[in-house]
PDB file of C-alpha atoms in Angstrom:
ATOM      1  CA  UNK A1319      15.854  22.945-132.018  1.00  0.00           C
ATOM      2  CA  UNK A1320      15.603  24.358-128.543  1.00  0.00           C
ATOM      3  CA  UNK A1321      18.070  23.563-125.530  1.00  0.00           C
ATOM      4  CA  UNK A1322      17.700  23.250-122.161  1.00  0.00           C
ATOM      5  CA  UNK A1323      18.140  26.453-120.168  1.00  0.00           C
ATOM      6  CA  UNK A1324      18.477  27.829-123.388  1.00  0.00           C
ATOM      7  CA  UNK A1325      16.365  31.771-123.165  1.00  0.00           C
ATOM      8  CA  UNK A1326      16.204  33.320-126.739  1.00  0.00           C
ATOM      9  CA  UNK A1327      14.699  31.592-129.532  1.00  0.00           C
ATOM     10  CA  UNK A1328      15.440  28.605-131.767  1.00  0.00           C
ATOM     11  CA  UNK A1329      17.840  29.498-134.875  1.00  0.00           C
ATOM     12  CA  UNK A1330      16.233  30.688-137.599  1.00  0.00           C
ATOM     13  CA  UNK A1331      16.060  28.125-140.543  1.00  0.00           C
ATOM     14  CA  UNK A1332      14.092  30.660-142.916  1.00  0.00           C
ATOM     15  CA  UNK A1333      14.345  34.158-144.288  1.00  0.00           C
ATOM     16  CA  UNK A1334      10.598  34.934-142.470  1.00  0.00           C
ATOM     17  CA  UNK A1335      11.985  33.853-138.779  1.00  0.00           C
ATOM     18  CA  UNK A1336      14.920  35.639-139.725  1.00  0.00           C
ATOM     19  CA  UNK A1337      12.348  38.495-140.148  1.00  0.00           C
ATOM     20  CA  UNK A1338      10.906  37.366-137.173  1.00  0.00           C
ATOM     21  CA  UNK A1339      13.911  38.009-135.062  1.00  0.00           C
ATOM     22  CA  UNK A1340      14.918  41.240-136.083  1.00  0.00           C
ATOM     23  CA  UNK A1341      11.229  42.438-135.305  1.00  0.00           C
ATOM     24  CA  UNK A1342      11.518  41.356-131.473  1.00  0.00           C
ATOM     25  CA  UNK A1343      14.595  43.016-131.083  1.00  0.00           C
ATOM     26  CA  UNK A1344      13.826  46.354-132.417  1.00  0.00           C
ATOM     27  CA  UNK A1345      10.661  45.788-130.406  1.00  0.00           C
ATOM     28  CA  UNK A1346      12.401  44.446-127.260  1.00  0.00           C
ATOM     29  CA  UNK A1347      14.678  47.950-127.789  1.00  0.00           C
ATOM     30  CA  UNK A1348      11.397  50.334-127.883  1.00  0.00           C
ATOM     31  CA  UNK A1349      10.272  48.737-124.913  1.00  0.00           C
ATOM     32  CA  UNK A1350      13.396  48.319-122.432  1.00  0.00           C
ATOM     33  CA  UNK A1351      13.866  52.377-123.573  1.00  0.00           C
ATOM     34  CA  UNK A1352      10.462  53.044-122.169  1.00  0.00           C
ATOM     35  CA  UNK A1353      11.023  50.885-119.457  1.00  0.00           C
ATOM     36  CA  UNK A1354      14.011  52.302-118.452  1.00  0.00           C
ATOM     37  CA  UNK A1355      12.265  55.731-118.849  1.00  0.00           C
ATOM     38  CA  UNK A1356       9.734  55.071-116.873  1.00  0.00           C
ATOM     39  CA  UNK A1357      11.878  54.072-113.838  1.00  0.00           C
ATOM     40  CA  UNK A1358      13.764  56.934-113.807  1.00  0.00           C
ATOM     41  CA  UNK A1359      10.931  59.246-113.640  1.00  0.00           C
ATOM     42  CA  UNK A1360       9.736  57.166-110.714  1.00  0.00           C
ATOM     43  CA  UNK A1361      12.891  57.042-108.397  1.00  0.00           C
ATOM     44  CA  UNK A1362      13.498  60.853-109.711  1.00  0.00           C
ATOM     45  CA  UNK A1363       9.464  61.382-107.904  1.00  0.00           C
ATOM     46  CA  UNK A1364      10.648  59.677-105.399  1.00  0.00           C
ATOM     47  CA  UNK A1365      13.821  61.082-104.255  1.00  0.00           C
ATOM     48  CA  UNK A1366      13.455  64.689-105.016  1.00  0.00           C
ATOM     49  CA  UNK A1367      12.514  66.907-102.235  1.00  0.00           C
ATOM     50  CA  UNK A1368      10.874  69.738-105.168  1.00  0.00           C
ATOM     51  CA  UNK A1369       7.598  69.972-104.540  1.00  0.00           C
ATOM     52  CA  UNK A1370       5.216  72.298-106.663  1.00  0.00           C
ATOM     53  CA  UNK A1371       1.536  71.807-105.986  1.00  0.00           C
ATOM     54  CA  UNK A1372       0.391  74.991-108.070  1.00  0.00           C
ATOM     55  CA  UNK A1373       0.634  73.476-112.406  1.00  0.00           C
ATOM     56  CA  UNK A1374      -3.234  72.996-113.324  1.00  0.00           C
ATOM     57  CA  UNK A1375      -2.384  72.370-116.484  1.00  0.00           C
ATOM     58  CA  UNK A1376       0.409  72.667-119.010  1.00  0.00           C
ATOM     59  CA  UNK A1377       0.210  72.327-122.962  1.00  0.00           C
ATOM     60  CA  UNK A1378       3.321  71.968-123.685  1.00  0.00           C
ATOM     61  CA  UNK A1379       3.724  68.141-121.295  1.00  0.00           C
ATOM     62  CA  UNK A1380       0.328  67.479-123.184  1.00  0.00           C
ATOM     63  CA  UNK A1381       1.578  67.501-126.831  1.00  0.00           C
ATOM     64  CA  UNK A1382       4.414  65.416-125.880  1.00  0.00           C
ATOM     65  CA  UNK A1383       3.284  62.612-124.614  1.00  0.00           C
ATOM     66  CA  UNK A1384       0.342  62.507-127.341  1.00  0.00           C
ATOM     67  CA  UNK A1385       2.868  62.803-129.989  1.00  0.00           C
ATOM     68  CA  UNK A1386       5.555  60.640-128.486  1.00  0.00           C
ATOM     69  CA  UNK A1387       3.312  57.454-127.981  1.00  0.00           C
ATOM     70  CA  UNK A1388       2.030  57.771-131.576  1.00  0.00           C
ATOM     71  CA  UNK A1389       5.688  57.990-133.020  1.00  0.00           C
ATOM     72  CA  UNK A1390       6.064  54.879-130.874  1.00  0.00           C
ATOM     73  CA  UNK A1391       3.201  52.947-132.311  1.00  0.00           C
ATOM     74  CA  UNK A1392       3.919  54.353-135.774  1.00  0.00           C
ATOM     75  CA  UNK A1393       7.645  52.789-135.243  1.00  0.00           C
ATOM     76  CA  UNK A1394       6.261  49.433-134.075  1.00  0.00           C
ATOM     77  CA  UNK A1395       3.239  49.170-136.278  1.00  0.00           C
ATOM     78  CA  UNK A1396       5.199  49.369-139.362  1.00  0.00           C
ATOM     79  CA  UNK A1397       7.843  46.761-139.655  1.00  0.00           C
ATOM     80  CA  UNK A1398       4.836  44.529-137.906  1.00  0.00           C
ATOM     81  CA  UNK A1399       2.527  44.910-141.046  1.00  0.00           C
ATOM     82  CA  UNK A1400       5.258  44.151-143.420  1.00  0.00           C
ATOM     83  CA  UNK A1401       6.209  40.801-141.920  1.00  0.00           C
ATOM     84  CA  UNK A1402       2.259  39.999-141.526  1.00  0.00           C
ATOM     85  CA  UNK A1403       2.062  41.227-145.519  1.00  0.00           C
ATOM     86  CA  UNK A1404       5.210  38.572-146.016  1.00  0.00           C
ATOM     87  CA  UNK A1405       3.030  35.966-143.809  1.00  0.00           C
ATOM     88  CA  UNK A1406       0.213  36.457-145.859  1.00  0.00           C
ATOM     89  CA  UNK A1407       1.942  36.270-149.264  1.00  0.00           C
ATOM     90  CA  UNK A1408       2.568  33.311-151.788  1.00  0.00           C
ATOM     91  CA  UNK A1409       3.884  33.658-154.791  1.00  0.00           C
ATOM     92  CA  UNK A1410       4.474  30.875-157.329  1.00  0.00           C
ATOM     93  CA  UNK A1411       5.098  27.820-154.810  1.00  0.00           C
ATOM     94  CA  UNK A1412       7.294  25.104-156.151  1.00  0.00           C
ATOM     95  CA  UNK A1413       5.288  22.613-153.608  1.00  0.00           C
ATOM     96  CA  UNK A1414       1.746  22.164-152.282  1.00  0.00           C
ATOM     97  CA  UNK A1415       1.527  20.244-148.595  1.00  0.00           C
ATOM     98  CA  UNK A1416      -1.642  19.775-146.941  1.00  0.00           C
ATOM     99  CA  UNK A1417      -1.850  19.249-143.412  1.00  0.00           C
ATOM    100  CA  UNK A1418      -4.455  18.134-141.895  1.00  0.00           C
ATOM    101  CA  UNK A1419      -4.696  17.661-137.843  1.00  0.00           C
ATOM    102  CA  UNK A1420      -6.533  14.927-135.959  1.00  0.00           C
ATOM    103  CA  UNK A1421      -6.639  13.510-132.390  1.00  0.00           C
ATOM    104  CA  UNK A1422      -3.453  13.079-131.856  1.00  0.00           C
ATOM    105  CA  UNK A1423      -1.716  12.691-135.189  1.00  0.00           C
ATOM    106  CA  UNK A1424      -1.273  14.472-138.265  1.00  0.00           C
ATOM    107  CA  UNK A1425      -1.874  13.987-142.044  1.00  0.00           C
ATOM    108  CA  UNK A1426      -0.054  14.924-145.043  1.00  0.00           C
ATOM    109  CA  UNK A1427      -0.984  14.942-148.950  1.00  0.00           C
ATOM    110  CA  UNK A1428       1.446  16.381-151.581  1.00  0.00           C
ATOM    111  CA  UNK A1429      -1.156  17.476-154.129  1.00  0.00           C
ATOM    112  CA  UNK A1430       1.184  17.942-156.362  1.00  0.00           C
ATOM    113  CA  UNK A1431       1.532  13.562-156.291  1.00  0.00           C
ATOM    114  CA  UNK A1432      -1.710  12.369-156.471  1.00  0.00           C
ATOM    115  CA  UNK A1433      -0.433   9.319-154.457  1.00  0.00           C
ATOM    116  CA  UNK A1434       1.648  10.406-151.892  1.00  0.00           C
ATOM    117  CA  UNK A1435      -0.166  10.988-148.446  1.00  0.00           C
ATOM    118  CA  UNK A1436       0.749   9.528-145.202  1.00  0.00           C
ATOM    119  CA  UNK A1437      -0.289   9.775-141.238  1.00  0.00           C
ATOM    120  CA  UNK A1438       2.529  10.964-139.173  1.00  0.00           C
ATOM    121  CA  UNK A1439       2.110   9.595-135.381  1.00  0.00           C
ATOM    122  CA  UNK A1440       4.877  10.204-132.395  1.00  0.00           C
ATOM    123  CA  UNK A1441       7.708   7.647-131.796  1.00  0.00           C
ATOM    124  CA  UNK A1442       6.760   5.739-128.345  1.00  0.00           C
ATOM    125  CA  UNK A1443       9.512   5.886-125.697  1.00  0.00           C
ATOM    126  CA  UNK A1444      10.748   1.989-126.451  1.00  0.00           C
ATOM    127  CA  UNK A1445      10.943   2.706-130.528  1.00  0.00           C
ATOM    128  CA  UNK A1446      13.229   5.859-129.983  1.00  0.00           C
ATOM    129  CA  UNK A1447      16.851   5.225-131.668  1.00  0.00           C
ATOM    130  CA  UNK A1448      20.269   6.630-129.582  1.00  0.00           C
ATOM    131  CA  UNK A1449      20.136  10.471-130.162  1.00  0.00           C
ATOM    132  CA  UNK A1450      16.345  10.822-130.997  1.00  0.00           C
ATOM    133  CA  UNK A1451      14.041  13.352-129.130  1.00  0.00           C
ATOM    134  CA  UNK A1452      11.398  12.052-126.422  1.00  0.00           C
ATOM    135  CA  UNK A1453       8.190  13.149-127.757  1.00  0.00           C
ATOM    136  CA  UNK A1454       9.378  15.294-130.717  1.00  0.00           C
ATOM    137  CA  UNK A1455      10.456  12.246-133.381  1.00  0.00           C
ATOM    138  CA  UNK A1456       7.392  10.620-135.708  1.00  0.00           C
ATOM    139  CA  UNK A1457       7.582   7.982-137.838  1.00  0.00           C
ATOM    140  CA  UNK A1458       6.764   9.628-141.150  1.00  0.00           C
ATOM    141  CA  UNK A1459       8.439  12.798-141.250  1.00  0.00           C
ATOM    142  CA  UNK A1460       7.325  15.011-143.800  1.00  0.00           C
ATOM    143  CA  UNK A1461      10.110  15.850-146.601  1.00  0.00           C
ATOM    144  CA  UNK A1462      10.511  18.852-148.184  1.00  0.00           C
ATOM    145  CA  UNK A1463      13.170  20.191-150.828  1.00  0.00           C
ATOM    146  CA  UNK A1464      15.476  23.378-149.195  1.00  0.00           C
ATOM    147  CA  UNK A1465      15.695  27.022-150.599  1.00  0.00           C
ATOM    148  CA  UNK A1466      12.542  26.497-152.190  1.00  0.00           C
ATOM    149  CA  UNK A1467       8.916  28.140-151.989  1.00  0.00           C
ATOM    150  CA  UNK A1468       6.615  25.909-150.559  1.00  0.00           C
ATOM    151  CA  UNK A1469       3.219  26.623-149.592  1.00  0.00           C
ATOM    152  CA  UNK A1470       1.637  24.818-146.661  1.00  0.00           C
ATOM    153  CA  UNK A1471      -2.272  24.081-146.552  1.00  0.00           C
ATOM    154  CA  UNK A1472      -3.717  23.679-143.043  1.00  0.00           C
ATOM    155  CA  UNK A1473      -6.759  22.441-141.571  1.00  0.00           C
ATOM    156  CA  UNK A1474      -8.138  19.848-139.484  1.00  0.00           C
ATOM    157  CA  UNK A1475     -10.798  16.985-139.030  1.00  0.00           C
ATOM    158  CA  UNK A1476     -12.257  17.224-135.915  1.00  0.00           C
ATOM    159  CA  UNK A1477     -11.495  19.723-133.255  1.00  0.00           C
ATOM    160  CA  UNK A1478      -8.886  22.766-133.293  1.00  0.00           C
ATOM    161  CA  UNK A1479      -5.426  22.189-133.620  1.00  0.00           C
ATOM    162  CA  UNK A1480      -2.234  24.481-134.726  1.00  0.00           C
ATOM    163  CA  UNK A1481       0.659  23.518-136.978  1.00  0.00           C
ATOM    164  CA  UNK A1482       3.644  24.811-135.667  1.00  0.00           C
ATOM    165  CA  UNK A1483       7.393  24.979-136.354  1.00  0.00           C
ATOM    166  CA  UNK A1484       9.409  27.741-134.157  1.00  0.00           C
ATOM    167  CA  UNK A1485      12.384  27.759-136.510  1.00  0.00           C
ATOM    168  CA  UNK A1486      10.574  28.174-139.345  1.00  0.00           C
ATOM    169  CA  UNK A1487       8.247  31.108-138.082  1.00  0.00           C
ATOM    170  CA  UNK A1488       5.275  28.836-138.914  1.00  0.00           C
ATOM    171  CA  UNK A1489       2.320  28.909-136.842  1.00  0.00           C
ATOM    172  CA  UNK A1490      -0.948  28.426-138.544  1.00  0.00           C
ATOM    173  CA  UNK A1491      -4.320  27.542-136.830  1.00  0.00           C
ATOM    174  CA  UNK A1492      -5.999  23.836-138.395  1.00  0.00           C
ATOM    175  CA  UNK A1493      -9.863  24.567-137.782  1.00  0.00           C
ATOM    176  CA  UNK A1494     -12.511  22.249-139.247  1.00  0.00           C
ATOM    177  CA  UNK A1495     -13.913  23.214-142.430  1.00  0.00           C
ATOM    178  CA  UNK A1496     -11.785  26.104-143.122  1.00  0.00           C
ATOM    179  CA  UNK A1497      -8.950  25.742-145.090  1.00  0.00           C
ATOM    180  CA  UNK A1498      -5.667  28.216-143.513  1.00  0.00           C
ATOM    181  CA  UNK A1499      -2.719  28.892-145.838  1.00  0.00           C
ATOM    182  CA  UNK A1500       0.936  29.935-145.270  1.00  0.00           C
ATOM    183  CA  UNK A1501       4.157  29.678-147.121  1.00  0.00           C
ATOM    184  CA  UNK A1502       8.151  29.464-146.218  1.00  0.00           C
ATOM    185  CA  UNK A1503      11.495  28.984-147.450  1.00  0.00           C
ATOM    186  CA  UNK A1504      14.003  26.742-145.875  1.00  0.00           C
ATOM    187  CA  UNK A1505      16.715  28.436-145.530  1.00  0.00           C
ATOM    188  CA  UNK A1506      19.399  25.064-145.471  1.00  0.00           C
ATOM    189  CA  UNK A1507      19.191  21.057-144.788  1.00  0.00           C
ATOM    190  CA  UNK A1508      17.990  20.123-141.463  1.00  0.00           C
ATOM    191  CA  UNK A1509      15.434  18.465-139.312  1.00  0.00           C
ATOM    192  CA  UNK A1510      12.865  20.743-137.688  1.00  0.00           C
ATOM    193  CA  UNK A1511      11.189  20.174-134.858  1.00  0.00           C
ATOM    194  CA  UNK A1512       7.456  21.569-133.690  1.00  0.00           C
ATOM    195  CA  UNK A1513       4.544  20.473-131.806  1.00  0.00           C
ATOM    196  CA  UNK A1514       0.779  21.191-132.017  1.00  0.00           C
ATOM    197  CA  UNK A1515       0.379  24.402-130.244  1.00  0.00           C
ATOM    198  CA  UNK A1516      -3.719  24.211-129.603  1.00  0.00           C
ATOM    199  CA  UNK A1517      -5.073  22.358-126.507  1.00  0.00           C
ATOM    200  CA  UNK A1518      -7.092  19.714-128.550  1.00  0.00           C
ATOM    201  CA  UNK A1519      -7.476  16.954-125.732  1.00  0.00           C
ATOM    202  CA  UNK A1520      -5.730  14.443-123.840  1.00  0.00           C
ATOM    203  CA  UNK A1521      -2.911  13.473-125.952  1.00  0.00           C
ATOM    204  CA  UNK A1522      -2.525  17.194-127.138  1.00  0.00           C
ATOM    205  CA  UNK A1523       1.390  16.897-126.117  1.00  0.00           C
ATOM    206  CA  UNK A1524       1.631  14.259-128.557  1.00  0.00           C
ATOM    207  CA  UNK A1525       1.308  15.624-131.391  1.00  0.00           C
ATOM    208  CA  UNK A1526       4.751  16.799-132.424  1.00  0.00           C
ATOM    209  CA  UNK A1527       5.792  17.781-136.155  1.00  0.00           C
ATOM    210  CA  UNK A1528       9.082  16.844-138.263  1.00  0.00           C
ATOM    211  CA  UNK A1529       9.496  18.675-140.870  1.00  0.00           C
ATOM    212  CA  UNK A1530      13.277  17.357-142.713  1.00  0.00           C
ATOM    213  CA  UNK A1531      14.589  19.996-145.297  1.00  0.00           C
ATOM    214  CA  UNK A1532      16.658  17.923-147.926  1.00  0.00           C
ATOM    215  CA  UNK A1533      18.603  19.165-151.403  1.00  0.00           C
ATOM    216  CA  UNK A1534      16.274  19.288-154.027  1.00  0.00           C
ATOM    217  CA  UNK A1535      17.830  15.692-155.795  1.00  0.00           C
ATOM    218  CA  UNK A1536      17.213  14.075-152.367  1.00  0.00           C
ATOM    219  CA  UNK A1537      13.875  15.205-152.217  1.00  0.00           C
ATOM    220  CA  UNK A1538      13.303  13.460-155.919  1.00  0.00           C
ATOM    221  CA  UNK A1539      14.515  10.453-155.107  1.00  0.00           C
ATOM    222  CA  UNK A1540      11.977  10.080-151.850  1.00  0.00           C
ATOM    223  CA  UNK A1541       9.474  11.369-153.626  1.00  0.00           C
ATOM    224  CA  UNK A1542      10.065   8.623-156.119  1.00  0.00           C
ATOM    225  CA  UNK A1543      10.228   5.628-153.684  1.00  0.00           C
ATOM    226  CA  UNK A1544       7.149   7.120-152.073  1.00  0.00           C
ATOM    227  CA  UNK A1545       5.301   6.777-155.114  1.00  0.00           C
ATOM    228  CA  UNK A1546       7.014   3.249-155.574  1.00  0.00           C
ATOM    229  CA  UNK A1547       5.355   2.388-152.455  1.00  0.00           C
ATOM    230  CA  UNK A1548       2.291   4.293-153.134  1.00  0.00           C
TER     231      UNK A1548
END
């Protein structure tokens, strides 16, 4: 999860943030090259004392920078379409979750158990245990095995909200009546934190989301106490 001061982004817990992250920095690289560029063409205007106030027009500058800003996009736009093809994709998911957002909680229903659904509200302040998050813990989290495909149904019940987990690259929009999909991998065990991430009305900032990565065995035996319980 993220730290205080901390400035780059949360550690990736799945092989699409991991794509995620290479993306911004080749990205971040194109741009700080341009950047860099840029300012050296200005403070080279700026301190030269050449002057020559008689070029109408020249071809050859032209062609450049037409061609050069195309190979630029060209650069950019393709790794971007294959990780929005990746997005997109799901193939053969081990595990159906559907997600559905309300004001201020959220819902979940494991299709594949007919019986296991269950609200997931925010811990208050006085209910928090030693080392648990203010505003970030719930008391439902919702349990899912690691290192397998999961796909993650979104949508909502009454206004817009957005399902979001940085360290899983997740960020789908919940919209009422329209059903969103995604899918990810967990990369490893681990509790991971995100929030809802569209203004949806005066408890918006309480709305965070748990999502707890377990080995598949673990995952089996909640699953079968939930259904116990069920």
């Amino acid at each position: 999860m993220a730290h205080p001061l901390q400035l780059g982004f949360q550690d990736a817990a799945s092989p699409l943030m991991e794509e995620l992250l290479h993306f911004h920095d080749h990205a971040l690289m194109i741009v700080f090259l341009i950047s860099t560029l840029v300012l050296y063409i200005i403070l080279a205007m700026v301190t030269t004392k050449l002057t020559n106030m008689y070029i109408l027009d020249s071809q050859e500058v032209e062609i450049v920078w037409t061609i050069l800003p195309a190979i630029i996009l060209i650069l950019i736009a393709l790794p971007s379409l294959r990780i929005l093809y990746l997005m997109d994709e799901v193939n053969n998911p081990h595990l159906t979750i559907k997600a559905v957002g309300h004001q201020w909680y959220w819902s979940y229903e494991y299709t594949d158990y007919k019986e296991i659904m269950f609200d997931s509200y925010m811990l208050p302040l006085q209910d928090l245990a030693p080392g648990q998050f203010r505003l970030l813990e719930v008391d439902h989290r919702m349990v899912v095995p690691a290192e397998a495909p999961l796909r993650i149904l979104v949508t909502a019940e009454d206004v817009l909200h957005s399902w979001t987990v940085p360290a899983l690259g997740v960020k789908m929009d919940a919209v009422p009546g329209r059903l969103n999909q995604t899918a990810f991998i967990t990369s490893r065990p681990g509790v991971f934190y995100g929030q809802c991430s569209e203004i949806c009305g005066a408890n918006h900032s309480f709305m965070p989301i748990v999502v707890e990565s377990v080995p598949l065995k673990f995952f089996q035996g909640w699953s079968a106490l939930m259904l116990e319980d069920a």
